[in-house]
XYZ file of C-alpha atoms in Angstrom:
667
model
C 154.052 6.261 180.572
C 151.930 5.403 177.335
C 149.060 5.386 180.682
C 149.694 9.063 181.413
C 148.233 10.303 178.194
C 144.996 8.181 178.911
C 144.715 9.998 182.226
C 146.343 13.456 181.083
C 142.782 15.258 181.444
C 142.650 14.351 185.313
C 146.376 16.391 186.057
C 145.826 19.210 184.070
C 143.234 20.141 185.903
C 144.880 18.731 188.634
C 141.871 19.290 190.800
C 138.755 17.925 192.355
C 136.798 16.281 195.007
C 133.069 14.044 196.304
C 130.361 12.287 194.277
C 130.721 9.727 191.830
C 132.089 6.094 192.868
C 131.686 5.642 196.681
C 132.712 2.442 198.307
C 130.767 -0.141 197.932
C 128.273 1.068 195.502
C 126.361 -1.008 193.133
C 127.102 -0.701 189.454
C 125.363 0.906 186.791
C 124.472 0.257 182.959
C 126.591 2.763 181.213
C 126.027 4.383 178.321
C 126.766 3.224 175.117
C 128.073 -0.321 176.926
C 125.682 -3.433 176.631
C 125.809 -7.229 177.267
C 126.655 -9.767 174.797
C 125.242 -13.015 175.644
C 127.200 -16.339 175.389
C 125.761 -19.529 174.084
C 127.591 -22.614 175.213
C 130.169 -24.141 173.616
C 130.341 -20.746 171.669
C 133.760 -19.195 171.338
C 135.668 -16.479 173.427
C 138.565 -15.176 172.279
C 141.314 -13.769 174.130
C 143.352 -10.320 172.905
C 146.941 -8.935 174.190
C 147.422 -5.757 174.775
C 151.081 -3.836 175.161
C 153.292 -5.162 177.573
C 153.400 -2.487 180.463
C 155.913 -1.710 183.738
C 155.730 0.379 186.708
C 159.356 0.199 186.435
C 160.211 1.690 183.286
C 156.683 2.790 182.218
C 157.392 2.197 178.718
C 155.323 0.311 177.157
C 156.183 -3.011 174.671
C 154.594 -5.251 171.897
C 153.561 -8.282 173.311
C 154.695 -10.022 170.405
C 157.939 -9.028 170.890
C 158.908 -11.875 173.469
C 158.844 -15.634 172.427
C 155.277 -16.069 173.077
C 152.920 -17.923 171.058
C 150.918 -16.254 168.013
C 147.184 -17.622 167.247
C 147.228 -20.157 163.787
C 145.867 -17.149 161.883
C 148.626 -14.780 162.268
C 149.009 -11.543 164.722
C 145.673 -9.025 163.683
C 145.542 -5.428 165.112
C 142.210 -4.634 166.366
C 140.195 -1.509 165.869
C 141.409 1.266 167.480
C 140.823 4.375 168.240
C 142.736 7.962 168.464
C 142.627 7.631 172.535
C 143.812 3.935 172.469
C 146.545 5.038 169.814
C 147.821 7.740 172.082
C 147.438 5.870 175.279
C 149.830 3.398 173.047
C 147.387 0.617 173.650
C 147.923 -2.146 170.844
C 145.325 -4.731 171.475
C 146.153 -7.749 168.748
C 144.361 -11.255 168.624
C 145.813 -13.792 170.811
C 146.186 -17.773 170.429
C 143.854 -18.360 173.695
C 140.380 -19.541 173.103
C 137.596 -20.787 175.248
C 134.787 -22.611 174.363
C 131.618 -21.019 176.615
C 130.750 -22.209 179.571
C 133.212 -25.239 178.863
C 135.688 -26.393 181.400
C 139.614 -27.425 179.653
C 142.382 -28.364 181.381
C 145.649 -29.405 179.511
C 145.840 -27.711 176.830
C 148.890 -27.473 174.745
C 149.474 -24.002 172.867
C 152.871 -23.927 171.302
C 155.797 -24.708 171.703
C 158.713 -21.657 170.805
C 161.903 -21.995 169.007
C 164.856 -22.106 171.050
C 165.787 -19.198 172.131
C 168.241 -17.294 170.494
C 170.869 -14.542 172.506
C 169.307 -11.864 172.173
C 165.954 -13.163 172.254
C 167.095 -14.541 175.556
C 168.993 -11.788 176.695
C 165.544 -9.393 175.896
C 163.669 -11.908 177.834
C 166.087 -11.477 181.518
C 165.801 -7.751 180.555
C 161.798 -8.173 180.607
C 162.152 -10.188 183.573
C 164.380 -7.804 185.500
C 162.296 -4.870 184.382
C 158.922 -6.373 185.795
C 157.079 -6.706 182.718
C 153.332 -7.386 183.010
C 150.990 -9.206 180.466
C 147.654 -7.476 179.568
C 145.527 -9.960 178.171
C 141.414 -8.812 177.280
C 138.235 -11.191 177.567
C 135.207 -9.238 176.738
C 136.814 -6.003 176.700
C 137.948 -6.932 180.439
C 141.298 -6.994 181.923
C 142.710 -10.267 183.122
C 142.837 -9.692 187.109
C 145.294 -11.394 189.236
C 145.520 -11.835 193.382
C 147.699 -12.028 195.059
C 147.779 -12.851 199.126
C 149.734 -10.509 201.757
C 149.495 -11.015 205.285
C 145.765 -11.509 205.836
C 144.735 -9.263 202.885
C 144.039 -9.485 199.423
C 145.739 -7.621 196.536
C 145.000 -7.147 192.854
C 146.684 -6.726 190.064
C 145.582 -6.639 186.227
C 147.679 -8.689 184.229
C 150.638 -10.951 185.422
C 154.335 -10.580 185.321
C 156.529 -12.320 182.191
C 158.428 -14.031 184.524
C 160.412 -13.708 188.167
C 163.847 -13.515 189.085
C 165.169 -16.077 191.393
C 169.022 -15.852 192.194
C 170.744 -15.818 189.554
C 168.072 -18.101 187.330
C 165.086 -16.585 185.444
C 161.799 -18.107 185.576
C 159.107 -17.912 183.137
C 155.403 -18.416 183.880
C 154.536 -20.426 181.322
C 151.165 -21.983 182.163
C 147.837 -20.181 182.474
C 145.421 -20.774 184.782
C 142.205 -18.877 183.831
C 138.756 -18.462 185.644
C 136.075 -17.202 183.755
C 133.023 -15.542 185.922
C 129.798 -15.730 184.208
C 126.378 -14.860 184.961
C 123.345 -16.718 183.979
C 120.733 -14.190 181.978
C 116.848 -15.289 183.072
C 115.315 -13.403 180.453
C 113.748 -16.130 178.407
C 113.043 -13.509 175.306
C 116.799 -12.037 175.374
C 117.777 -16.076 175.173
C 115.257 -16.866 172.266
C 116.729 -13.508 170.348
C 120.469 -14.639 171.151
C 119.857 -18.606 169.682
C 120.950 -21.473 172.086
C 123.519 -23.800 171.829
C 125.200 -27.305 173.172
C 127.805 -27.300 175.894
C 130.433 -30.168 175.352
C 132.377 -31.295 178.216
C 130.881 -28.341 180.558
C 129.453 -28.177 184.302
C 125.394 -28.449 184.459
C 124.245 -25.533 182.759
C 120.839 -25.438 184.490
C 119.418 -23.933 187.556
C 120.225 -24.841 191.445
C 118.318 -28.369 190.657
C 120.949 -29.499 187.859
C 118.282 -29.331 184.982
C 120.077 -27.843 182.056
C 117.145 -25.830 180.890
C 113.638 -24.373 181.596
C 110.642 -26.366 180.749
C 110.208 -23.424 177.982
C 112.421 -25.301 175.743
C 115.163 -22.057 175.837
C 118.869 -22.551 177.218
C 119.749 -19.550 179.378
C 122.172 -17.040 177.747
C 125.831 -16.637 179.737
C 127.402 -13.225 180.298
C 131.049 -12.589 180.947
C 131.501 -10.887 184.428
C 135.058 -11.793 185.357
C 138.559 -12.569 184.074
C 141.263 -14.135 186.589
C 144.466 -15.779 186.261
C 147.033 -17.650 188.063
C 150.050 -17.671 186.016
C 152.575 -20.781 186.650
C 156.066 -21.712 185.899
C 156.189 -25.496 184.882
C 158.951 -27.301 183.666
C 157.841 -29.062 180.167
C 159.840 -31.676 178.465
C 160.034 -30.383 174.696
C 160.643 -33.132 173.455
C 156.937 -34.919 175.051
C 155.340 -32.316 172.257
C 156.505 -32.418 169.132
C 153.718 -34.004 167.572
C 151.652 -32.401 169.316
C 149.200 -29.618 167.288
C 147.619 -26.257 169.116
C 144.945 -26.911 171.156
C 146.403 -30.094 171.997
C 146.136 -32.212 174.585
C 149.362 -31.989 176.882
C 150.921 -36.091 177.770
C 150.700 -35.321 181.008
C 148.377 -34.000 183.678
C 149.209 -30.345 184.700
C 149.107 -29.252 188.552
C 149.200 -25.388 188.535
C 150.699 -24.365 191.948
C 151.890 -20.269 191.973
C 154.053 -20.764 194.750
C 156.718 -22.604 193.095
C 158.784 -21.765 189.740
C 160.502 -24.757 187.606
C 160.706 -23.813 184.398
C 163.522 -21.689 184.137
C 164.443 -20.063 180.703
C 167.774 -21.287 178.653
C 169.921 -19.887 175.742
C 169.270 -22.324 173.137
C 165.873 -24.105 174.422
C 162.548 -23.305 173.524
C 159.452 -22.804 176.260
C 156.547 -25.154 176.261
C 153.074 -23.093 176.368
C 149.804 -24.907 178.045
C 146.887 -23.518 179.826
C 143.486 -24.358 181.886
C 140.634 -22.596 181.993
C 137.480 -23.046 184.169
C 133.749 -21.392 183.778
C 132.473 -20.177 187.322
C 128.642 -19.406 187.780
C 128.727 -15.757 189.806
C 126.493 -13.746 191.817
C 127.470 -10.906 190.322
C 125.377 -9.055 187.615
C 126.644 -7.481 184.157
C 126.247 -3.547 185.086
C 128.642 -4.242 188.308
C 131.215 -6.419 186.534
C 133.582 -3.763 186.847
C 133.352 -3.069 190.471
C 136.761 -5.074 191.166
C 138.747 -2.958 189.020
C 137.233 0.509 190.522
C 137.585 0.253 193.920
C 140.538 2.083 194.751
C 142.831 0.925 197.701
C 142.578 3.197 200.723
C 138.834 4.208 200.167
C 137.747 5.611 203.733
C 141.041 7.343 203.939
C 140.100 8.655 200.405
C 136.738 9.441 201.823
C 138.163 10.915 204.770
C 140.932 12.734 203.679
C 139.166 14.653 200.739
C 136.424 15.970 203.259
C 138.365 16.921 205.382
C 140.400 19.046 203.285
C 137.291 20.391 201.981
C 136.405 21.471 205.195
C 139.165 23.474 205.865
C 139.661 24.907 202.813
C 136.168 26.193 202.712
C 136.936 27.026 206.254
C 139.954 29.271 205.123
C 138.107 30.467 202.135
C 135.146 31.497 204.082
C 137.382 34.305 206.782
C 139.622 35.536 203.211
C 136.202 36.397 201.905
C 134.238 37.632 204.957
C 137.170 40.086 205.447
C 137.694 40.902 201.969
C 134.080 42.007 202.167
C 134.181 43.795 204.767
C 137.135 45.543 204.264
C 136.139 47.328 200.999
C 132.895 47.729 202.219
C 134.202 49.762 204.809
C 136.312 51.864 202.917
C 133.420 52.218 200.303
C 131.517 53.714 203.081
C 134.036 56.028 204.839
C 135.309 57.423 201.363
C 131.478 58.093 200.007
C 130.549 60.078 203.396
C 133.658 62.252 203.391
C 133.762 65.524 201.802
C 136.780 66.727 199.611
C 139.238 67.122 202.277
C 138.933 64.300 204.517
C 138.910 62.115 201.265
C 142.527 63.593 200.760
C 143.573 62.246 204.106
C 141.665 59.491 204.584
C 143.699 58.026 201.075
C 146.751 59.220 202.587
C 146.382 57.139 205.593
C 144.201 54.419 204.722
C 142.838 53.720 201.403
C 146.025 53.019 199.384
C 143.951 51.568 196.245
C 142.020 54.285 195.930
C 145.259 56.671 194.811
C 145.895 54.322 192.028
C 142.414 55.612 190.790
C 144.109 56.767 187.066
C 146.622 53.922 186.883
C 144.759 51.103 187.941
C 143.543 50.122 184.159
C 146.642 51.104 182.537
C 147.879 48.967 179.678
C 149.899 45.851 181.047
C 153.368 44.926 179.872
C 153.079 42.460 177.008
C 149.346 42.541 176.374
C 148.985 40.593 173.593
C 150.753 37.782 175.732
C 148.604 38.023 178.571
C 145.626 37.833 176.080
C 146.936 34.619 174.497
C 148.028 32.903 177.773
C 144.193 33.960 179.015
C 142.414 32.781 176.122
C 144.439 28.779 176.448
C 143.521 28.555 179.238
C 140.227 29.529 179.192
C 139.857 26.780 176.780
C 142.292 24.285 178.759
C 139.617 25.030 181.733
C 136.633 24.487 179.358
C 138.044 21.051 178.269
C 138.886 19.572 182.045
C 135.203 21.102 182.722
C 133.247 19.341 180.086
C 135.248 16.233 179.998
C 135.273 15.821 183.612
C 131.399 15.961 183.837
C 131.090 13.625 181.064
C 132.893 11.371 182.595
C 131.571 11.491 186.135
C 128.067 11.115 184.168
C 129.318 7.513 183.303
C 129.737 8.507 179.275
C 133.604 7.856 179.072
C 134.046 4.749 181.471
C 137.065 2.516 181.162
C 134.967 -0.231 179.737
C 135.407 1.892 175.984
C 138.783 2.097 175.975
C 140.422 5.568 174.912
C 136.713 7.031 175.124
C 138.337 9.781 177.884
C 141.159 11.045 175.675
C 139.567 11.016 172.692
C 136.901 12.956 174.260
C 139.142 15.340 175.721
C 140.792 15.883 172.258
C 137.625 16.604 170.712
C 136.206 19.025 173.277
C 139.831 20.916 173.138
C 139.414 21.372 169.505
C 135.673 22.520 169.285
C 136.288 25.265 172.651
C 138.832 26.721 170.086
C 136.351 28.993 169.367
C 135.654 30.341 173.149
C 139.415 30.853 173.391
C 139.544 32.997 170.504
C 136.928 35.023 171.634
C 138.107 35.194 174.878
C 141.633 36.255 173.922
C 140.308 39.047 171.705
C 137.605 40.390 174.069
C 140.223 41.081 176.673
C 142.881 42.579 173.742
C 140.210 44.577 172.707
C 139.442 45.791 176.469
C 142.924 46.481 176.716
C 142.882 49.025 173.724
C 139.769 50.666 174.919
C 138.058 49.566 171.994
C 139.919 49.182 169.144
C 140.243 45.933 167.922
C 143.024 46.510 165.568
C 145.364 43.282 165.562
C 142.763 40.951 166.431
C 143.837 38.518 163.985
C 147.576 38.433 164.971
C 145.776 37.433 168.985
C 143.755 34.737 167.548
C 146.684 33.321 165.698
C 148.897 33.447 168.329
C 145.889 31.536 170.529
C 145.097 29.347 168.395
C 149.402 28.301 168.021
C 150.502 29.448 171.807
C 149.805 25.937 173.600
C 149.255 23.716 171.324
C 153.149 24.524 169.796
C 154.118 24.079 173.286
C 152.637 20.652 173.697
C 153.847 19.248 170.071
C 157.583 20.741 170.757
C 157.913 18.823 174.440
C 155.691 15.610 172.846
C 157.573 15.751 169.784
C 160.954 15.478 171.943
C 159.837 12.657 174.114
C 158.281 10.714 171.249
C 161.932 10.308 169.785
C 162.903 9.083 172.771
C 160.184 6.562 172.721
C 160.846 5.572 169.079
C 164.421 5.272 169.975
C 163.530 2.686 172.812
C 161.051 1.047 170.118
C 158.146 1.691 172.548
C 154.438 0.822 171.854
C 154.216 4.506 173.546
C 155.490 6.457 170.920
C 152.514 7.946 168.927
C 153.091 6.529 165.059
C 153.790 8.713 161.995
C 150.799 8.561 160.733
C 149.002 9.936 163.740
C 151.283 12.528 164.315
C 149.971 14.141 160.580
C 146.348 13.354 161.810
C 146.541 15.327 165.100
C 147.957 18.290 162.544
C 145.685 18.083 160.392
C 142.771 18.383 163.129
C 145.053 20.813 164.818
C 145.126 23.325 161.786
C 141.758 22.330 160.208
C 139.427 22.399 162.928
C 140.838 24.204 166.070
C 142.805 27.133 164.201
C 139.667 28.153 161.739
C 137.303 27.259 164.821
C 139.738 30.036 166.828
C 139.749 32.594 164.453
C 136.221 32.591 164.342
C 135.760 33.049 168.180
C 138.335 35.542 167.550
C 135.944 37.722 165.048
C 132.878 37.443 167.293
C 135.084 38.866 170.063
C 136.397 41.689 167.884
C 132.297 42.402 167.050
C 131.530 42.193 170.390
C 131.385 45.285 172.645
C 134.399 45.769 174.995
C 134.337 46.036 178.741
C 134.457 49.997 179.988
C 136.566 50.821 182.027
C 135.171 53.463 185.103
C 137.704 55.405 185.857
C 139.757 57.378 183.022
C 143.606 57.070 182.888
C 146.379 59.742 183.204
C 149.103 59.536 180.411
C 152.099 60.098 183.364
C 151.822 56.629 185.275
C 151.878 56.925 188.466
C 155.439 56.230 190.943
C 154.920 53.027 192.737
C 156.082 53.865 196.469
C 159.220 50.969 197.407
C 157.689 47.506 199.305
C 159.132 46.366 201.923
C 159.057 42.618 200.644
C 159.310 42.073 196.918
C 155.614 41.254 195.411
C 157.093 38.038 193.507
C 157.282 36.731 197.021
C 153.677 37.347 197.822
C 152.695 35.933 194.454
C 154.762 32.294 194.408
C 153.558 32.165 198.035
C 149.622 32.373 197.007
C 149.510 28.800 195.591
C 150.167 27.352 198.547
C 146.341 27.616 199.515
C 144.955 26.050 195.859
C 147.457 23.386 196.505
C 146.155 22.303 199.511
C 142.704 21.518 198.141
C 143.851 19.304 195.083
C 147.076 17.955 196.736
C 145.499 14.625 198.593
C 143.397 13.833 195.289
C 146.612 14.202 193.429
C 148.386 11.209 195.209
C 145.009 8.902 194.467
C 145.835 11.063 190.177
C 149.531 10.554 190.566
C 149.167 6.652 191.574
C 146.390 5.741 189.188
C 148.528 7.546 186.344
C 152.123 5.438 187.325
C 150.984 2.975 189.443
C 148.712 1.156 186.887
C 145.745 1.507 188.887
C 142.036 2.616 187.722
C 141.371 5.752 188.407
C 137.367 5.841 188.265
C 136.417 9.055 190.793
C 135.354 11.210 188.695
C 132.992 13.384 190.807
C 135.412 13.608 193.387
C 137.226 14.931 190.710
C 134.764 17.081 189.036
C 134.018 18.500 192.949
C 137.564 19.205 193.713
C 137.881 21.059 190.490
C 135.390 23.227 190.949
C 136.714 23.932 194.545
C 140.079 25.017 193.297
C 138.703 27.413 190.629
C 136.712 29.352 193.563
C 139.895 28.955 195.749
C 141.865 30.238 193.026
C 139.440 33.178 193.071
C 139.692 34.373 195.679
C 143.325 33.870 196.611
C 143.862 36.165 193.208
C 141.389 38.795 194.646
C 143.366 39.234 197.945
C 146.666 39.473 196.603
C 145.141 42.148 193.912
C 143.575 43.942 196.877
C 146.694 43.700 198.580
C 148.843 44.978 196.150
C 146.663 48.038 195.397
C 146.295 49.014 198.940
C 150.496 49.510 198.674
C 149.726 51.576 195.805
C 150.926 49.140 193.118
C 148.605 48.907 190.150
C 150.664 46.380 188.162
C 148.406 43.961 188.882
C 147.406 42.407 185.742
C 150.327 39.588 185.264
C 150.239 39.157 189.008
C 146.800 38.481 189.207
C 147.813 35.562 186.682
C 150.827 34.254 188.486
C 149.212 34.393 191.851
C 146.980 31.851 191.474
C 148.892 30.003 188.708
C 151.816 29.670 190.788
C 149.887 26.733 191.988
C 151.445 24.321 188.634
C 154.933 25.324 190.720
C 153.921 23.723 193.879
C 152.284 20.582 191.479
C 155.957 20.216 189.789
C 157.528 20.101 192.782
C 155.116 17.686 194.334
C 155.840 15.719 191.589
C 159.369 15.353 191.531
C 158.880 14.181 195.360
C 156.556 11.319 193.913
C 159.653 10.500 191.934
C 161.970 10.462 194.630
C 160.138 8.563 196.986
C 157.323 7.056 195.688
C 158.807 5.881 192.105
C 162.673 4.611 193.690
C 162.076 1.513 190.882
C 161.878 3.794 188.198
C 164.476 2.890 185.740
C 166.563 4.257 183.250
C 167.095 7.904 182.329
C 164.953 7.554 179.480
C 162.147 6.978 182.074
C 163.220 9.859 184.169
C 163.122 11.940 181.261
C 159.648 10.939 180.087
C 158.241 11.488 183.333
C 159.520 15.110 183.873
C 158.649 15.976 180.319
C 155.012 15.011 180.771
C 154.781 16.459 184.204
C 156.184 19.661 182.824
C 153.680 19.840 179.883
C 151.065 19.311 182.284
C 151.921 21.701 185.101
C 152.349 24.322 181.880
C 148.266 23.086 180.967
C 147.522 23.916 185.062
C 149.202 27.342 185.096
C 147.351 28.620 182.378
C 143.805 27.526 183.831
C 144.155 28.254 187.016
C 146.206 32.094 186.299
C 143.068 32.527 183.931
C 140.838 32.082 186.642
C 142.848 34.580 188.820
C 142.648 36.936 186.458
C 139.302 36.786 185.535
C 138.303 37.426 188.906
C 140.745 40.348 189.639
C 139.743 42.009 186.361
C 135.974 41.419 187.461
C 136.597 42.552 191.260
C 138.668 45.987 190.297
C 136.314 46.890 187.979
C 133.104 46.251 190.264
C 135.395 48.121 193.085
C 136.448 51.413 191.215
C 133.092 51.256 189.432
C 132.146 51.939 192.954
C 133.836 55.214 194.025
C 132.916 58.565 192.996
C 135.685 60.024 189.650
C 137.615 62.731 190.283
């Protein structure tokens, strides 16, 4: 569940398609990330993150279970705003390695005898399939399992496993650290040298310890793998052992068998071993194992197929629309007054509403507010995904994605205020009275909804004692950011919008509104159905995004996402434009809100898809709390999607209607 916040912007835009991380592509140096050189014998410290589960989606603290603690005590790592919102709680761990030094049979600790409540908690976490997440040199521990002829990749390892009525804990870890030798003598001199003990040969292929120049090559960590084992240790054998001592018996790690069953009032003995393996993987490519998505070929071909189909349909709609409008305008301009009247009755229903088409909509202030918020959300999504596609928000820098999203959202408040007040001034035909009220509502409408939903869900996380709960201090910080940055910038944008010239209508509006003739089909039916075409542009990419959020997979094909998002914007604009034209042709001049919801209705289908994903793909999601959190976050995100896509539809329809009626002669 906490991972959901990290990908919030992905689902908020919920759109996307083809460019950034093609399968098999070579890695590159990400902006702001640099390798750390380790000399032989230099200490490497493993960190731990929150325990996570795809069955509950509720993270918990690692030290909430009876694991070994570091000798110096548990200390939190420095975390940014994004990491806290993600639910990450990165802490130090007792696992310590020496660079380029193999170690076996290392004793870690003997836990206290399992009290009844601790024993019950261990069994519960094992039943809920919780995973332990370790980090070395900013790389998550990765685990490989074989299924048929394929190897599956997982991040982290399970707390334990249940076999029949017995519960077994993985109390021995077999670490493999992949390292790549730095061949740059100059960098080696800068980083310094060191001597390895009990290590394997640190020289080149000939086994020499170093070069003739006297410098010792440094090593970069390019992989971190773990194999968990359940081994029956005798607690009596380690009573006199200190941490990092040598376990008295040889430990053989066999991941296919389990033997360390947990029992009430009995302690657990933890051990580990580590081996360093020289790898051909270069440092810029070390994230490739995490970023490769499953089913890459299906991903590519499905996206390309979707692009071709949607482009073909959108092209047909666009051509038909242009030809129809151009034909109506040409025939209308060539006729005299009597013929024009006859043509209006026969063909050009949209011309009959020339005196009503720019009549102010119902609830004009609310329309201005949702358009302003939609501009802000859409702008945030575009800029964030663009930066992510360029590599500035890599998974190597935890929390930068959501931190960047918040930053861009706050800054773009000035654009939201400008857009909302500019629409308000246009509706009021140049009168900017009330711009302050519009600006305040723009600044508080969507953030208020977000605050209400997230606070409610946060109480559920607090009640579960989850690390995914936003701390109270962070809540205060978010509120201060809202009122001290977003609100003032929105008011500044509103002031600029009030001073900007309004869009003048090309035709006059009658005082008495024209009666709308009865329709064969209710207009809301067309509006709801219009959302299917935009949904068709993103539902395949949506599956990958949902899998990334809820299945714990890393999503990093932001190039795909950016292109599909642009495609979504184009299709939303075209769909809304066509629906507006259809309504005008049947003399329905109330197009303002319908243009907004015709493209915004895609959010309904995304929410239905979310429910479908919950029922059929997250079958194991356990407990009403997890389901409530899932639906709550989904509701929050589809509201954001509706505001963004609805804004695209409204702006495109307004431009179209303005162009259409500025092209005819006023009576």
